Amino acid sequence: SMVVYDDGIFMNTAVMMQKLHDYLDTKVTFVQQKVSDFADLNSVLVFDCAGLGSGVLNNDAEMVSVQGHLVMLKDQVPAELEYMILVYFSEGHTEAGQKVKRSFYIFPKHLPGTGPNDVGVVGGTFVEGGTSETPNTGEFATLLQGAKDFYGI
């Protein structure tokens, strides 16, 4: 049997953010700067894109990076990829000894500057503390095997 949860909304975030920027462009002043303390800001509204700097900015020593592995698809039929699947698999450790949560997901996603049929993403992993020094590239083979297992290939 199949269970469906209608609790997701598909949107092209790149297009949405560009349209939001275009709409706001004449209404607000955009400032891009490095910030080490929110008190340094003279604004009530901040779009925080700190990434790995969030721990310092939020004074939270317990924040850790989470590394993800995914594969972007090419040459798909966009109308045939209007769904999302998310299945959680096992937890384990990467080749660098880091804790990893493994899953299989697939959903439509189109990156700016790519062809109209280059749509879809397959993943993925969630590696706590993963960094560029620990790329955990072996996870790509694991996630592709998980996708094959899901589809019985």
PDB file of C-alpha atoms in Angstrom:
ATOM      1  CA  SER A   1       0.000   0.000   0.000  1.00  0.00           C
ATOM      2  CA  MET A   2       1.053   3.577  -0.556  1.00  0.00           C
ATOM      3  CA  VAL A   3       0.707   6.449   1.893  1.00  0.00           C
ATOM      4  CA  VAL A   4       0.665  10.049   0.734  1.00  0.00           C
ATOM      5  CA  TYR A   5       1.265  13.079   2.942  1.00  0.00           C
ATOM      6  CA  ASP A   6       0.235  16.398   1.461  1.00  0.00           C
ATOM      7  CA  ASP A   7       2.576  18.484   3.571  1.00  0.00           C
ATOM      8  CA  GLY A   8       5.061  19.755   1.018  1.00  0.00           C
ATOM      9  CA  ILE A   9       5.108  22.606  -1.442  1.00  0.00           C
ATOM     10  CA  PHE A  10       7.192  22.451  -4.587  1.00  0.00           C
ATOM     11  CA  MET A  11       8.690  25.732  -5.675  1.00  0.00           C
ATOM     12  CA  ASN A  12      11.630  26.807  -7.745  1.00  0.00           C
ATOM     13  CA  THR A  13      13.516  28.654  -5.016  1.00  0.00           C
ATOM     14  CA  ALA A  14      16.023  30.233  -7.411  1.00  0.00           C
ATOM     15  CA  VAL A  15      13.200  31.807  -9.442  1.00  0.00           C
ATOM     16  CA  MET A  16      11.249  32.752  -6.314  1.00  0.00           C
ATOM     17  CA  MET A  17      14.255  34.467  -4.696  1.00  0.00           C
ATOM     18  CA  GLN A  18      15.073  36.347  -7.910  1.00  0.00           C
ATOM     19  CA  LYS A  19      11.462  37.553  -8.191  1.00  0.00           C
ATOM     20  CA  LEU A  20      11.515  38.598  -4.533  1.00  0.00           C
ATOM     21  CA  HIS A  21      14.772  40.480  -5.101  1.00  0.00           C
ATOM     22  CA  ASP A  22      13.361  42.167  -8.211  1.00  0.00           C
ATOM     23  CA  TYR A  23      10.210  43.178  -6.320  1.00  0.00           C
ATOM     24  CA  LEU A  24      12.129  44.567  -3.347  1.00  0.00           C
ATOM     25  CA  ASP A  25      14.915  46.164  -5.388  1.00  0.00           C
ATOM     26  CA  THR A  26      13.227  49.572  -5.558  1.00  0.00           C
ATOM     27  CA  LYS A  27      11.752  49.346  -2.051  1.00  0.00           C
ATOM     28  CA  VAL A  28      14.736  48.413   0.126  1.00  0.00           C
ATOM     29  CA  THR A  29      18.476  48.884   0.165  1.00  0.00           C
ATOM     30  CA  PHE A  30      20.413  45.645  -0.085  1.00  0.00           C
ATOM     31  CA  VAL A  31      23.634  45.550   1.916  1.00  0.00           C
ATOM     32  CA  GLN A  32      25.997  42.619   1.756  1.00  0.00           C
ATOM     33  CA  GLN A  33      28.625  42.629   4.462  1.00  0.00           C
ATOM     34  CA  LYS A  34      30.500  40.424   6.899  1.00  0.00           C
ATOM     35  CA  VAL A  35      28.942  40.611  10.358  1.00  0.00           C
ATOM     36  CA  SER A  36      30.409  39.198  13.547  1.00  0.00           C
ATOM     37  CA  ASP A  37      27.703  40.438  15.932  1.00  0.00           C
ATOM     38  CA  PHE A  38      24.028  41.204  15.264  1.00  0.00           C
ATOM     39  CA  ALA A  39      24.402  44.253  17.545  1.00  0.00           C
ATOM     40  CA  ASP A  40      26.586  45.779  14.804  1.00  0.00           C
ATOM     41  CA  LEU A  41      23.552  45.969  12.530  1.00  0.00           C
ATOM     42  CA  ASN A  42      21.316  48.964  12.246  1.00  0.00           C
ATOM     43  CA  SER A  43      18.310  47.032  10.920  1.00  0.00           C
ATOM     44  CA  VAL A  44      15.325  45.115  12.233  1.00  0.00           C
ATOM     45  CA  LEU A  45      15.372  42.732   9.236  1.00  0.00           C
ATOM     46  CA  VAL A  46      18.312  40.487   8.395  1.00  0.00           C
ATOM     47  CA  PHE A  47      18.573  37.645   5.895  1.00  0.00           C
ATOM     48  CA  ASP A  48      21.156  35.508   7.677  1.00  0.00           C
ATOM     49  CA  CYS A  49      23.268  33.479   5.253  1.00  0.00           C
ATOM     50  CA  ALA A  50      26.084  32.826   7.669  1.00  0.00           C
ATOM     51  CA  GLY A  51      26.478  29.118   6.949  1.00  0.00           C
ATOM     52  CA  LEU A  52      29.438  27.804   8.917  1.00  0.00           C
ATOM     53  CA  GLY A  53      29.800  31.206  10.595  1.00  0.00           C
ATOM     54  CA  SER A  54      26.437  30.802  12.353  1.00  0.00           C
ATOM     55  CA  GLY A  55      27.997  29.347  15.497  1.00  0.00           C
ATOM     56  CA  VAL A  56      30.119  32.432  16.096  1.00  0.00           C
ATOM     57  CA  LEU A  57      27.408  34.873  15.025  1.00  0.00           C
ATOM     58  CA  ASN A  58      24.822  33.273  17.315  1.00  0.00           C
ATOM     59  CA  ASN A  59      27.294  32.649  20.143  1.00  0.00           C
ATOM     60  CA  ASP A  60      26.465  28.933  20.061  1.00  0.00           C
ATOM     61  CA  ALA A  61      29.486  26.654  20.461  1.00  0.00           C
ATOM     62  CA  GLU A  62      27.288  23.567  19.960  1.00  0.00           C
ATOM     63  CA  MET A  63      26.433  24.365  16.332  1.00  0.00           C
ATOM     64  CA  VAL A  64      28.073  22.007  13.858  1.00  0.00           C
ATOM     65  CA  SER A  65      28.144  21.874  10.098  1.00  0.00           C
ATOM     66  CA  VAL A  66      26.014  19.292   8.331  1.00  0.00           C
ATOM     67  CA  GLN A  67      27.431  18.026   5.066  1.00  0.00           C
ATOM     68  CA  GLY A  68      25.103  16.615   2.426  1.00  0.00           C
ATOM     69  CA  HIS A  69      25.703  14.485  -0.629  1.00  0.00           C
ATOM     70  CA  LEU A  70      23.328  14.651  -3.584  1.00  0.00           C
ATOM     71  CA  VAL A  71      23.338  14.193  -7.335  1.00  0.00           C
ATOM     72  CA  MET A  72      21.715  16.565  -9.808  1.00  0.00           C
ATOM     73  CA  LEU A  73      19.954  14.891 -12.738  1.00  0.00           C
ATOM     74  CA  LYS A  74      20.257  15.753 -16.419  1.00  0.00           C
ATOM     75  CA  ASP A  75      18.114  15.062 -19.480  1.00  0.00           C
ATOM     76  CA  GLN A  76      14.874  14.374 -17.622  1.00  0.00           C
ATOM     77  CA  VAL A  77      11.276  14.972 -18.684  1.00  0.00           C
ATOM     78  CA  PRO A  78      10.196  17.688 -16.225  1.00  0.00           C
ATOM     79  CA  ALA A  79       6.504  16.698 -16.385  1.00  0.00           C
ATOM     80  CA  GLU A  80       7.480  13.195 -15.220  1.00  0.00           C
ATOM     81  CA  LEU A  81       9.272  14.532 -12.128  1.00  0.00           C
ATOM     82  CA  GLU A  82       6.453  16.338 -10.355  1.00  0.00           C
ATOM     83  CA  TYR A  83       6.661  14.342  -7.143  1.00  0.00           C
ATOM     84  CA  MET A  84       8.845  13.832  -4.118  1.00  0.00           C
ATOM     85  CA  ILE A  85       9.941  10.647  -2.383  1.00  0.00           C
ATOM     86  CA  LEU A  86      11.711  10.625   0.967  1.00  0.00           C
ATOM     87  CA  VAL A  87      12.761   7.403   2.676  1.00  0.00           C
ATOM     88  CA  TYR A  88      15.093   7.264   5.652  1.00  0.00           C
ATOM     89  CA  PHE A  89      17.700   4.530   5.667  1.00  0.00           C
ATOM     90  CA  SER A  90      20.327   3.598   8.220  1.00  0.00           C
ATOM     91  CA  GLU A  91      22.585   5.692  10.352  1.00  0.00           C
ATOM     92  CA  GLY A  92      26.261   4.907  10.359  1.00  0.00           C
ATOM     93  CA  HIS A  93      29.718   6.376  10.044  1.00  0.00           C
ATOM     94  CA  THR A  94      31.560   7.749   7.030  1.00  0.00           C
ATOM     95  CA  GLU A  95      35.077   6.799   5.959  1.00  0.00           C
ATOM     96  CA  ALA A  96      36.236   9.766   8.079  1.00  0.00           C
ATOM     97  CA  GLY A  97      34.460   8.278  11.115  1.00  0.00           C
ATOM     98  CA  GLN A  98      31.728  10.939  11.190  1.00  0.00           C
ATOM     99  CA  LYS A  99      28.113  10.166  12.081  1.00  0.00           C
ATOM    100  CA  VAL A 100      25.909  10.029   8.980  1.00  0.00           C
ATOM    101  CA  LYS A 101      22.159   9.721   8.496  1.00  0.00           C
ATOM    102  CA  ARG A 102      21.386   8.174   5.123  1.00  0.00           C
ATOM    103  CA  SER A 103      18.203   8.528   3.123  1.00  0.00           C
ATOM    104  CA  PHE A 104      16.852   8.316  -0.389  1.00  0.00           C
ATOM    105  CA  TYR A 105      15.089  11.347  -1.766  1.00  0.00           C
ATOM    106  CA  ILE A 106      14.168  12.551  -5.199  1.00  0.00           C
ATOM    107  CA  PHE A 107      12.386  15.772  -6.098  1.00  0.00           C
ATOM    108  CA  PRO A 108      12.237  18.351  -8.873  1.00  0.00           C
ATOM    109  CA  LYS A 109      14.893  21.033  -8.754  1.00  0.00           C
ATOM    110  CA  HIS A 110      16.243  23.143 -11.566  1.00  0.00           C
ATOM    111  CA  LEU A 111      19.448  25.122 -11.153  1.00  0.00           C
ATOM    112  CA  PRO A 112      19.780  28.536 -12.836  1.00  0.00           C
ATOM    113  CA  GLY A 113      21.804  28.438 -16.033  1.00  0.00           C
ATOM    114  CA  THR A 114      21.118  24.773 -16.783  1.00  0.00           C
ATOM    115  CA  GLY A 115      19.127  23.260 -19.624  1.00  0.00           C
ATOM    116  CA  PRO A 116      15.336  22.947 -19.357  1.00  0.00           C
ATOM    117  CA  ASN A 117      15.563  19.165 -19.010  1.00  0.00           C
ATOM    118  CA  ASP A 118      18.300  19.266 -16.371  1.00  0.00           C
ATOM    119  CA  VAL A 119      15.887  18.913 -13.505  1.00  0.00           C
ATOM    120  CA  GLY A 120      15.795  16.741 -10.412  1.00  0.00           C
ATOM    121  CA  VAL A 121      17.937  15.874  -7.449  1.00  0.00           C
ATOM    122  CA  VAL A 122      18.681  12.520  -5.843  1.00  0.00           C
ATOM    123  CA  GLY A 123      20.165  12.250  -2.388  1.00  0.00           C
ATOM    124  CA  GLY A 124      21.244  11.978   0.235  1.00  0.00           C
ATOM    125  CA  THR A 125      23.205  12.189   3.366  1.00  0.00           C
ATOM    126  CA  PHE A 126      23.424  14.295   6.487  1.00  0.00           C
ATOM    127  CA  VAL A 127      26.966  14.146   7.910  1.00  0.00           C
ATOM    128  CA  GLU A 128      27.364  15.907  11.244  1.00  0.00           C
ATOM    129  CA  GLY A 129      30.607  17.874  11.312  1.00  0.00           C
ATOM    130  CA  GLY A 130      31.493  17.210   7.678  1.00  0.00           C
ATOM    131  CA  THR A 131      33.838  19.797   6.165  1.00  0.00           C
ATOM    132  CA  SER A 132      35.943  20.305   3.056  1.00  0.00           C
ATOM    133  CA  GLU A 133      38.743  18.489   4.899  1.00  0.00           C
ATOM    134  CA  THR A 134      36.475  15.426   5.234  1.00  0.00           C
ATOM    135  CA  PRO A 135      34.580  15.262   1.926  1.00  0.00           C
ATOM    136  CA  ASN A 136      33.355  11.695   2.538  1.00  0.00           C
ATOM    137  CA  THR A 137      33.171  11.043  -1.202  1.00  0.00           C
ATOM    138  CA  GLY A 138      32.381   7.366  -0.613  1.00  0.00           C
ATOM    139  CA  GLU A 139      28.880   8.489   0.349  1.00  0.00           C
ATOM    140  CA  PHE A 140      28.051   9.142  -3.316  1.00  0.00           C
ATOM    141  CA  ALA A 141      28.301   5.422  -4.123  1.00  0.00           C
ATOM    142  CA  THR A 142      26.245   4.631  -1.020  1.00  0.00           C
ATOM    143  CA  LEU A 143      23.460   7.043  -1.948  1.00  0.00           C
ATOM    144  CA  LEU A 144      23.301   5.751  -5.537  1.00  0.00           C
ATOM    145  CA  GLN A 145      23.109   2.179  -4.242  1.00  0.00           C
ATOM    146  CA  GLY A 146      20.294   3.263  -1.913  1.00  0.00           C
ATOM    147  CA  ALA A 147      18.397   4.671  -4.908  1.00  0.00           C
ATOM    148  CA  LYS A 148      18.915   1.421  -6.842  1.00  0.00           C
ATOM    149  CA  ASP A 149      17.761  -0.606  -3.835  1.00  0.00           C
ATOM    150  CA  PHE A 150      14.640   1.544  -3.490  1.00  0.00           C
ATOM    151  CA  TYR A 151      13.693   0.981  -7.145  1.00  0.00           C
ATOM    152  CA  GLY A 152      14.727  -2.680  -7.088  1.00  0.00           C
ATOM    153  CA  ILE A 153      17.459  -2.245  -9.698  1.00  0.00           C
TER     154      ILE A 153
END
